[in-house]
JSON list of C-alpha atoms in Angstrom, two decimals:
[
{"chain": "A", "resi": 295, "resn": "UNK", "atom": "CA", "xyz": [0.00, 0.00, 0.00]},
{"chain": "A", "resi": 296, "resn": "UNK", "atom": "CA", "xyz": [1.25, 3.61, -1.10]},
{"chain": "A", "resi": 297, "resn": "UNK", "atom": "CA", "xyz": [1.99, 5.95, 2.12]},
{"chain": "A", "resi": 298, "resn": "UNK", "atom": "CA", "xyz": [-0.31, 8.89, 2.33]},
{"chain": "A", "resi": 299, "resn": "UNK", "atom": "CA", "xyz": [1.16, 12.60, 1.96]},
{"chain": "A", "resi": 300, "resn": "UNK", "atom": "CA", "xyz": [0.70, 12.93, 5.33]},
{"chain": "A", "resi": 301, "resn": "UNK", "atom": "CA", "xyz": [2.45, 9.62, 6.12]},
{"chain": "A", "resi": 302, "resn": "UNK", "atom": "CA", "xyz": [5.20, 10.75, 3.72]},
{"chain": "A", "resi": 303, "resn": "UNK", "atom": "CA", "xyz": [6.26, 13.92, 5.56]},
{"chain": "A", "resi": 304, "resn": "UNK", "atom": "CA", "xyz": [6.07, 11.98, 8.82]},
{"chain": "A", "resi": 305, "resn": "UNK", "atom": "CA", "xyz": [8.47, 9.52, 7.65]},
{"chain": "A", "resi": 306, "resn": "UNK", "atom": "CA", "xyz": [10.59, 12.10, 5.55]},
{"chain": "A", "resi": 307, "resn": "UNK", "atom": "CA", "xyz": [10.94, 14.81, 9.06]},
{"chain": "A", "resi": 308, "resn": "UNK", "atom": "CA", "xyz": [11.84, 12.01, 11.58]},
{"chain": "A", "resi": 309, "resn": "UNK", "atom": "CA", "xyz": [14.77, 11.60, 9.58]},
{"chain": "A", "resi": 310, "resn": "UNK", "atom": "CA", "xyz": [15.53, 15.17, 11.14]},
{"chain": "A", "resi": 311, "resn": "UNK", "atom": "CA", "xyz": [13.99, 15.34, 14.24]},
{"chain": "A", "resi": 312, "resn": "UNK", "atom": "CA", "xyz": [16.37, 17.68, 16.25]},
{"chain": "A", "resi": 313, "resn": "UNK", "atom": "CA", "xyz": [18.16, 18.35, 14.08]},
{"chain": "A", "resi": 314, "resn": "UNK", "atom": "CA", "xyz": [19.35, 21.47, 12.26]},
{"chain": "A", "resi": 315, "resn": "UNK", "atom": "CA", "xyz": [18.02, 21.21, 8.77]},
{"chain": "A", "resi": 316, "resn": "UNK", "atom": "CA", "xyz": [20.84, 23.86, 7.53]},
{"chain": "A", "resi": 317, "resn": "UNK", "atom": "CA", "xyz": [23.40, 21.61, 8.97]},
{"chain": "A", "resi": 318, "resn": "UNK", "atom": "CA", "xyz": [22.03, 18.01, 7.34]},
{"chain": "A", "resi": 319, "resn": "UNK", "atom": "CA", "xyz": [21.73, 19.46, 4.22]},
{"chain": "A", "resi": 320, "resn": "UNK", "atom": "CA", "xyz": [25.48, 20.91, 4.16]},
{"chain": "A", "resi": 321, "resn": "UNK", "atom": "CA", "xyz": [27.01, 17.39, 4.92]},
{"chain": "A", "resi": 322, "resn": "UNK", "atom": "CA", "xyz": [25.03, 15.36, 2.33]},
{"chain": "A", "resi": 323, "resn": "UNK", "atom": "CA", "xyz": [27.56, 15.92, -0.53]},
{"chain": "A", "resi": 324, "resn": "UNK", "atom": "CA", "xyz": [30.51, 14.84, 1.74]},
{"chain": "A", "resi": 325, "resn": "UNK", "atom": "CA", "xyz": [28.35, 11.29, 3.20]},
{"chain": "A", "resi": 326, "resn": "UNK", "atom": "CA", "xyz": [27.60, 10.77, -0.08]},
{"chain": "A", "resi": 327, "resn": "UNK", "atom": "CA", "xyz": [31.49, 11.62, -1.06]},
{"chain": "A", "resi": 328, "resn": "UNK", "atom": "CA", "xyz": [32.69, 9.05, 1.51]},
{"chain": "A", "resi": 329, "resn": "UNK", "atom": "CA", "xyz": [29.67, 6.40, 0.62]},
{"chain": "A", "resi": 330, "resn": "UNK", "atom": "CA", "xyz": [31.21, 5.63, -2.78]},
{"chain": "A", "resi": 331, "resn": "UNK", "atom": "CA", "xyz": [34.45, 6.10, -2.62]},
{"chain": "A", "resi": 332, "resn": "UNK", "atom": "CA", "xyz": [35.95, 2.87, -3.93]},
{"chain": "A", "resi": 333, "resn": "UNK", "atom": "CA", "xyz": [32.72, 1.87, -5.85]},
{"chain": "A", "resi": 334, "resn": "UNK", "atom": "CA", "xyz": [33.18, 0.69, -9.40]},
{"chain": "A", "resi": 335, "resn": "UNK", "atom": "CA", "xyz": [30.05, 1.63, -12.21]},
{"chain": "A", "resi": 336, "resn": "UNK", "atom": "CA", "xyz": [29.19, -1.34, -12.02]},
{"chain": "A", "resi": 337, "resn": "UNK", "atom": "CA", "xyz": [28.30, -1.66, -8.08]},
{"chain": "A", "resi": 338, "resn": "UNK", "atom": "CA", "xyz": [26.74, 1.61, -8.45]},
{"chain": "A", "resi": 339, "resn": "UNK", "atom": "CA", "xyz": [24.34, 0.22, -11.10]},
{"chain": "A", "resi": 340, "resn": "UNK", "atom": "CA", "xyz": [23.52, -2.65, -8.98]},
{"chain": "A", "resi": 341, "resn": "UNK", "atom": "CA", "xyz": [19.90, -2.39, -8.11]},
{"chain": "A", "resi": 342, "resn": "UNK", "atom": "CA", "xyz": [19.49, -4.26, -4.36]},
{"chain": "A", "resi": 343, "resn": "UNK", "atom": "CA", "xyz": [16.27, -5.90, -5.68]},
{"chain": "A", "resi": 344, "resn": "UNK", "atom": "CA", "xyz": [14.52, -5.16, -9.36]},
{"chain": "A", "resi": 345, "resn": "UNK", "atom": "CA", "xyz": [12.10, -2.37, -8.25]},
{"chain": "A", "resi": 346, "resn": "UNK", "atom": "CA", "xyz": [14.52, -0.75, -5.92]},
{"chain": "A", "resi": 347, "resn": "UNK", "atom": "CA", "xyz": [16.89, 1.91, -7.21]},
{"chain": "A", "resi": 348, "resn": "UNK", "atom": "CA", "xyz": [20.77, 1.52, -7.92]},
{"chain": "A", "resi": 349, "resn": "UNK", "atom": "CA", "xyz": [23.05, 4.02, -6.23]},
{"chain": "A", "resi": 350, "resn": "UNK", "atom": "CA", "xyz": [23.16, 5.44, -9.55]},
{"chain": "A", "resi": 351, "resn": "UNK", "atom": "CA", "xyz": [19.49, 6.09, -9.54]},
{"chain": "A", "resi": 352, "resn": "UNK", "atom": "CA", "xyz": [19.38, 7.69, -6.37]},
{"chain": "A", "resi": 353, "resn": "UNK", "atom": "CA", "xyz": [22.18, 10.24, -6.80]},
{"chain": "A", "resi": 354, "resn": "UNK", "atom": "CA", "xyz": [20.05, 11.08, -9.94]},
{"chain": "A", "resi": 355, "resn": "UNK", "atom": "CA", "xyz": [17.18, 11.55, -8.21]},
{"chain": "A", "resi": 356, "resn": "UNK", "atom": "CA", "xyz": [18.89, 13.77, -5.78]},
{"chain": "A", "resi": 357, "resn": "UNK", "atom": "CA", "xyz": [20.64, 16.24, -8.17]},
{"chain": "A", "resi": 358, "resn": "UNK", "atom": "CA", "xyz": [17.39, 16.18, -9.86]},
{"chain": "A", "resi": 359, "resn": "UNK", "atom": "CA", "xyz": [15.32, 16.92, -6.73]},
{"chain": "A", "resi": 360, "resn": "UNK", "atom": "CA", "xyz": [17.65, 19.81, -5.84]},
{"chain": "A", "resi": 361, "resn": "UNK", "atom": "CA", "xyz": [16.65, 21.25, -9.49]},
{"chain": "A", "resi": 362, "resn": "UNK", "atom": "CA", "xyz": [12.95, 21.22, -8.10]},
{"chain": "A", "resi": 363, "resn": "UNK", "atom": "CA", "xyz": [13.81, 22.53, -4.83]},
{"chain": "A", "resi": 364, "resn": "UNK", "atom": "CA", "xyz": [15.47, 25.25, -6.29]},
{"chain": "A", "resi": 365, "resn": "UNK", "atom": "CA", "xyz": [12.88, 26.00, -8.20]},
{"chain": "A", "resi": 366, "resn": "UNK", "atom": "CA", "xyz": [10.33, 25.42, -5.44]},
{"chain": "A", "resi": 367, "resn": "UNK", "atom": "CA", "xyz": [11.85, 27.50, -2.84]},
{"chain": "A", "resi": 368, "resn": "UNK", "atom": "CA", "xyz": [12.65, 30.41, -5.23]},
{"chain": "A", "resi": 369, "resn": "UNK", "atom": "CA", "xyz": [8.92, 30.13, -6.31]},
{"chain": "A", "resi": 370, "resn": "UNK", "atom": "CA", "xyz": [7.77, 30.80, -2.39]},
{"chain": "A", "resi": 371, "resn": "UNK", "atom": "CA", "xyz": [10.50, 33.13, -1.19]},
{"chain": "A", "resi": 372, "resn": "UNK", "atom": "CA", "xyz": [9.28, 34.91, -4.56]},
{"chain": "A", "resi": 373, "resn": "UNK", "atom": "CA", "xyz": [5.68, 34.82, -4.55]},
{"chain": "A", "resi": 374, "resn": "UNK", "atom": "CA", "xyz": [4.25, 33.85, -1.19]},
{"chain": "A", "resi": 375, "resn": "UNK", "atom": "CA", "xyz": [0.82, 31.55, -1.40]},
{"chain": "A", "resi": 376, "resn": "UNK", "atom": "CA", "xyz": [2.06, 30.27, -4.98]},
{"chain": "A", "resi": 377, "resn": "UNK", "atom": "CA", "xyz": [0.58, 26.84, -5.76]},
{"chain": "A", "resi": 378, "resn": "UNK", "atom": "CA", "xyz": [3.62, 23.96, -6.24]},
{"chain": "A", "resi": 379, "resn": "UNK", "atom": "CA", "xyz": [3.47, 21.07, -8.31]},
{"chain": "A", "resi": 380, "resn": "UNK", "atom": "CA", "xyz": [5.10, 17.62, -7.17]},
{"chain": "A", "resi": 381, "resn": "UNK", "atom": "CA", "xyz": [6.72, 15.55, -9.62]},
{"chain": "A", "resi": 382, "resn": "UNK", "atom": "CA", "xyz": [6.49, 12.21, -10.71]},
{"chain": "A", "resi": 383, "resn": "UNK", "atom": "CA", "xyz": [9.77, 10.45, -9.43]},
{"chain": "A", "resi": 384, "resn": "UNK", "atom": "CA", "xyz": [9.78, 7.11, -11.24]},
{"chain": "A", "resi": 385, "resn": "UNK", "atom": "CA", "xyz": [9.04, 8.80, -14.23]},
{"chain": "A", "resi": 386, "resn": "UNK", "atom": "CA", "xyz": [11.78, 11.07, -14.22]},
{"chain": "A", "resi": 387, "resn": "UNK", "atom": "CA", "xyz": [13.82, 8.10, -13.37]},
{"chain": "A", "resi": 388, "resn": "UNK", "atom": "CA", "xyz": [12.67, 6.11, -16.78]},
{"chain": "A", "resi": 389, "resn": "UNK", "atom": "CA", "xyz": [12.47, 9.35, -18.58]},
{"chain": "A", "resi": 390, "resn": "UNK", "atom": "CA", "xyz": [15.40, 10.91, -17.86]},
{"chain": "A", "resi": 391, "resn": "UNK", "atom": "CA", "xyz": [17.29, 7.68, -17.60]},
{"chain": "A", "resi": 392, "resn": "UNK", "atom": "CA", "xyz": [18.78, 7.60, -13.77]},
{"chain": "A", "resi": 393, "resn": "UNK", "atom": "CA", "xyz": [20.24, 4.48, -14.56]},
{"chain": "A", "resi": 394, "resn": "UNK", "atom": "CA", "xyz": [22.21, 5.35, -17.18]},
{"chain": "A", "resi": 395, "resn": "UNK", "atom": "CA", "xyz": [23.90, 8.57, -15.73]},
{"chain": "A", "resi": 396, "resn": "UNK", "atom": "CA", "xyz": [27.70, 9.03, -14.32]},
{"chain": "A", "resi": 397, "resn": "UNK", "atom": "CA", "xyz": [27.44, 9.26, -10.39]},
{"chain": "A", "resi": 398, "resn": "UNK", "atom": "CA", "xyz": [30.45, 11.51, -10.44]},
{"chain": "A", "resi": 399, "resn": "UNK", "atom": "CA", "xyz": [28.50, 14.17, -12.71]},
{"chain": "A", "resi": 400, "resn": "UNK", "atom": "CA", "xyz": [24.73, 13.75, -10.63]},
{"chain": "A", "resi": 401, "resn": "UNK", "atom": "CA", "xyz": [26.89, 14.37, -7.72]},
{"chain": "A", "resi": 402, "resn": "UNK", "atom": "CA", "xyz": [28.31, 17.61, -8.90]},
{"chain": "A", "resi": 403, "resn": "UNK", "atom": "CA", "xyz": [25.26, 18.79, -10.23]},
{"chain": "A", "resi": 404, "resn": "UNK", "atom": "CA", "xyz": [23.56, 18.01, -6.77]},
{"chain": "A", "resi": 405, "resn": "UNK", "atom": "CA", "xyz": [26.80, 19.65, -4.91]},
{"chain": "A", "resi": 406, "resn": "UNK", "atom": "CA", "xyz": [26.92, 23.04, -7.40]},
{"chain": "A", "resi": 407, "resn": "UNK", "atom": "CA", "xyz": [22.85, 23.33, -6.63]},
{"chain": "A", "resi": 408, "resn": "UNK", "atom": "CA", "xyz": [22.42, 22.82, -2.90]},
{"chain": "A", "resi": 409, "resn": "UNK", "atom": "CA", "xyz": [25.86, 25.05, -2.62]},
{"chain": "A", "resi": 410, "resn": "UNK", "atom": "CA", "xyz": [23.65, 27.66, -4.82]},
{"chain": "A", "resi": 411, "resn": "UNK", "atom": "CA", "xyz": [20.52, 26.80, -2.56]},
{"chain": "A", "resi": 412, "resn": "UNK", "atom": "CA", "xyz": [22.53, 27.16, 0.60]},
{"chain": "A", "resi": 413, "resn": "UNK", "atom": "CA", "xyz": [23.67, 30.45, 0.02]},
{"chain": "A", "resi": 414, "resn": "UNK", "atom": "CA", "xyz": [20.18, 31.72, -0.65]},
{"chain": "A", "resi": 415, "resn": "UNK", "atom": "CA", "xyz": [19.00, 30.62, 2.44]},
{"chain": "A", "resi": 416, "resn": "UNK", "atom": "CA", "xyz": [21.55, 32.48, 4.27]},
{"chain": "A", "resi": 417, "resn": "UNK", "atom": "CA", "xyz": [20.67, 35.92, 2.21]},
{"chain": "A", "resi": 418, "resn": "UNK", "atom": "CA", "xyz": [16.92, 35.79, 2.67]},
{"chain": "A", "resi": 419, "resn": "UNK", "atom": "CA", "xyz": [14.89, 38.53, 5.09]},
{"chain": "A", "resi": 420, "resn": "UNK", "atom": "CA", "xyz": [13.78, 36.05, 8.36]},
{"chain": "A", "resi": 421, "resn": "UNK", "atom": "CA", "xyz": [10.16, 36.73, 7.34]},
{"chain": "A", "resi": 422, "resn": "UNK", "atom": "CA", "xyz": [10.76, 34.90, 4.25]},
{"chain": "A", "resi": 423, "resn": "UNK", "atom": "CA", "xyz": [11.37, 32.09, 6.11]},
{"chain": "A", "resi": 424, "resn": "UNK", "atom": "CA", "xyz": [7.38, 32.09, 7.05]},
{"chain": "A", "resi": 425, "resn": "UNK", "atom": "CA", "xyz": [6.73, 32.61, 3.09]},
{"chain": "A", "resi": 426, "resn": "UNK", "atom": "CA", "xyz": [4.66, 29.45, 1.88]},
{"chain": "A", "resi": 427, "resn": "UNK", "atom": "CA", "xyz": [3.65, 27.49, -1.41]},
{"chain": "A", "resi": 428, "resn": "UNK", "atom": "CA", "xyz": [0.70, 25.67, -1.62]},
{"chain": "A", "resi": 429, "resn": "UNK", "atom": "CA", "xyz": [1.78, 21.86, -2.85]},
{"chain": "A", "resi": 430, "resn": "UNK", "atom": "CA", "xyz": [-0.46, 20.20, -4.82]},
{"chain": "A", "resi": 431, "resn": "UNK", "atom": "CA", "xyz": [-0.41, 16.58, -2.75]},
{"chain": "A", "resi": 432, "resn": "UNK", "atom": "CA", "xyz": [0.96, 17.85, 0.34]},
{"chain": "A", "resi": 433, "resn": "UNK", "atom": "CA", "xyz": [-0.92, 20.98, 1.61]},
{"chain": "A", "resi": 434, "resn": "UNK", "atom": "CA", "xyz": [0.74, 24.67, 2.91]},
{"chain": "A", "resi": 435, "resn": "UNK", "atom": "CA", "xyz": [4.73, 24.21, 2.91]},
{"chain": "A", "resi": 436, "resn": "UNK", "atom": "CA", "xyz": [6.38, 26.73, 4.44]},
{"chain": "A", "resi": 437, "resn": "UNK", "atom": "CA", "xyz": [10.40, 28.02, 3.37]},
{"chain": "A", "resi": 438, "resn": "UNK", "atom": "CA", "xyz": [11.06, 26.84, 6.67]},
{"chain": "A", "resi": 439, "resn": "UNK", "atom": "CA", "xyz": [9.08, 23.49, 6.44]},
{"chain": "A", "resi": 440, "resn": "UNK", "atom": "CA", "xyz": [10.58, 23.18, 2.87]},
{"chain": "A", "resi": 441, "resn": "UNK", "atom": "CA", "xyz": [14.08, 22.96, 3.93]},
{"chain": "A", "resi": 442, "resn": "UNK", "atom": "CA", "xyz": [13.32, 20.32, 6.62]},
{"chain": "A", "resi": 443, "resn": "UNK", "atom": "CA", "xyz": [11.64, 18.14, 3.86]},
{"chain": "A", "resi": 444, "resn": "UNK", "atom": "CA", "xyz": [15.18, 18.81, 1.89]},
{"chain": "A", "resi": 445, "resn": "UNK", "atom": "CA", "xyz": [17.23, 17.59, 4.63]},
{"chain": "A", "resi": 446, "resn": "UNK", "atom": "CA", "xyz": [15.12, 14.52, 5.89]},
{"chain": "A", "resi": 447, "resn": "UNK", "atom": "CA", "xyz": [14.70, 13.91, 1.98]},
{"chain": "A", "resi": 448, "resn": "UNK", "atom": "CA", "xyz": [18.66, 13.64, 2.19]},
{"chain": "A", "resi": 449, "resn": "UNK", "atom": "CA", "xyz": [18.50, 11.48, 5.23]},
{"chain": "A", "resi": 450, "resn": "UNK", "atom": "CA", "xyz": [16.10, 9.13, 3.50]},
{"chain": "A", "resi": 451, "resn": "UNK", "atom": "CA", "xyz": [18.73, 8.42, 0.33]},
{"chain": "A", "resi": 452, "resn": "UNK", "atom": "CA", "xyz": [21.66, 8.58, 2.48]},
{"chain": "A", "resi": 453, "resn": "UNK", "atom": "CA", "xyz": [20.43, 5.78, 4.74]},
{"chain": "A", "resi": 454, "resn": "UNK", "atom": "CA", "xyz": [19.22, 3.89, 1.21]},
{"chain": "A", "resi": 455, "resn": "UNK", "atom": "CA", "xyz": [23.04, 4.05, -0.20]},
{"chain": "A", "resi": 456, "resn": "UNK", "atom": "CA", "xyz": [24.52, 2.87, 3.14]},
{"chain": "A", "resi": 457, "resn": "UNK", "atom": "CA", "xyz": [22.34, 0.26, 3.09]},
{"chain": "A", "resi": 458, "resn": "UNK", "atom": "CA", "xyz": [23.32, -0.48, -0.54]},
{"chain": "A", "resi": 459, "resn": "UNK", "atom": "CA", "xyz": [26.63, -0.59, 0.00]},
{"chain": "A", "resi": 460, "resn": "UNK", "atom": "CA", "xyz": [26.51, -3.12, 3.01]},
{"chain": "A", "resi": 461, "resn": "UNK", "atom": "CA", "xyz": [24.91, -5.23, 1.00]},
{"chain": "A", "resi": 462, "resn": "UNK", "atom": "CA", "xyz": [27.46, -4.94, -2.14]},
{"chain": "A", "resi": 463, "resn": "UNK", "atom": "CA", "xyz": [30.29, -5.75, 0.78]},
{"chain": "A", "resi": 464, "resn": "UNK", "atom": "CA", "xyz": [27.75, -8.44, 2.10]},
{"chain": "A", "resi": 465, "resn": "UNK", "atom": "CA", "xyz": [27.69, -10.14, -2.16]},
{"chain": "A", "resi": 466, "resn": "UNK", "atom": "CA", "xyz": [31.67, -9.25, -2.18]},
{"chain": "A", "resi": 467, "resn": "UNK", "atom": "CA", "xyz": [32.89, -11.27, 0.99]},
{"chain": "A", "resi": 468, "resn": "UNK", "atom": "CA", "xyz": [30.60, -14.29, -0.14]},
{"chain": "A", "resi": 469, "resn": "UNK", "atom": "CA", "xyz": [32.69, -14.23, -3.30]},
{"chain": "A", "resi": 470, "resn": "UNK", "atom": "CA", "xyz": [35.51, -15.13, -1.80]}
]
């Protein structure tokens, strides 16, 4: 059964709970760095199970995702009340062809975006902070709300790679 919206953003800010969202979001790029380091194409091609994504995938996903939240947050800081559309993800993955793409490059793109993104955050006047956007699926979104999404949305892949990656180690050691 598909999670709800409201499920969704539960799941999504308990990966932050506590947290400071400014602070998750600056040290994806560098977990993701140290994640796969030492991974060949290959391994970060290999999908854990045939409807899950590859590392691959979800580094795509991410630089892509940072491309919407740019576009997102700019849209609300910009125009407060403005109505936000969601995206589909798995078709952006077929469409766009996650799968295919160089993990190196996603990552940069992801890393030049969320540096860009980053920055604007710090420039913005504190009430903008309490702009919102009115998502389609998920309801009233504040800037503020917005970047905790962003940083338990980082959470959420970061935990899927490590949990890739223990399982490539897991395949390599029976190898041998």
């Amino acid at each position: 059964m598909q999670e709800t919206a409201e499920q969704y953003i539960q799941r999504i800010l308990g990966h932050v709970e506590g947290q400071d969202a400014i602070k998750v979001q600056r040290a994806t790029v560098g977990k993701l760095k140290r994640l796969i380091h030492g991974l060949t194409a290959k391994q970060m091609k290999w999908r854990p199970e045939p409807a899950k994504w590859s590392i691959a995938e979800i580094v795509a996903h991410l630089a892509d995702t940072e491309i919407a939240a740019s576009w997102r947050m700019r849209s609300v800081i910009g125009e407060n009340g403005v109505t936000t559309q969601p995206f589909d993800q798995d078709a952006w993955a077929s469409v766009f062809q996650y799968q295919k793409r160089d993990v190196r490059r996603s990552l940069e793109v992801f890393r030049v975006l969320r540096e860009n993104n980053l920055a604007l955050l710090k420039e913005i006047p504190r009430e903008a902070w309490d702009h919102y956007g009115m998502h389609l699926e998920r309801g009233k979104e504040t800037v503020a709300h917005l970047v905790r999404m962003f940083a338990g949305h980082d959470t959420n892949h970061v935990l899927q790679i490590e949990r890739i990656v223990k399982q490539l180690k897991t395949k390599t050691k029976k190898r041998k």
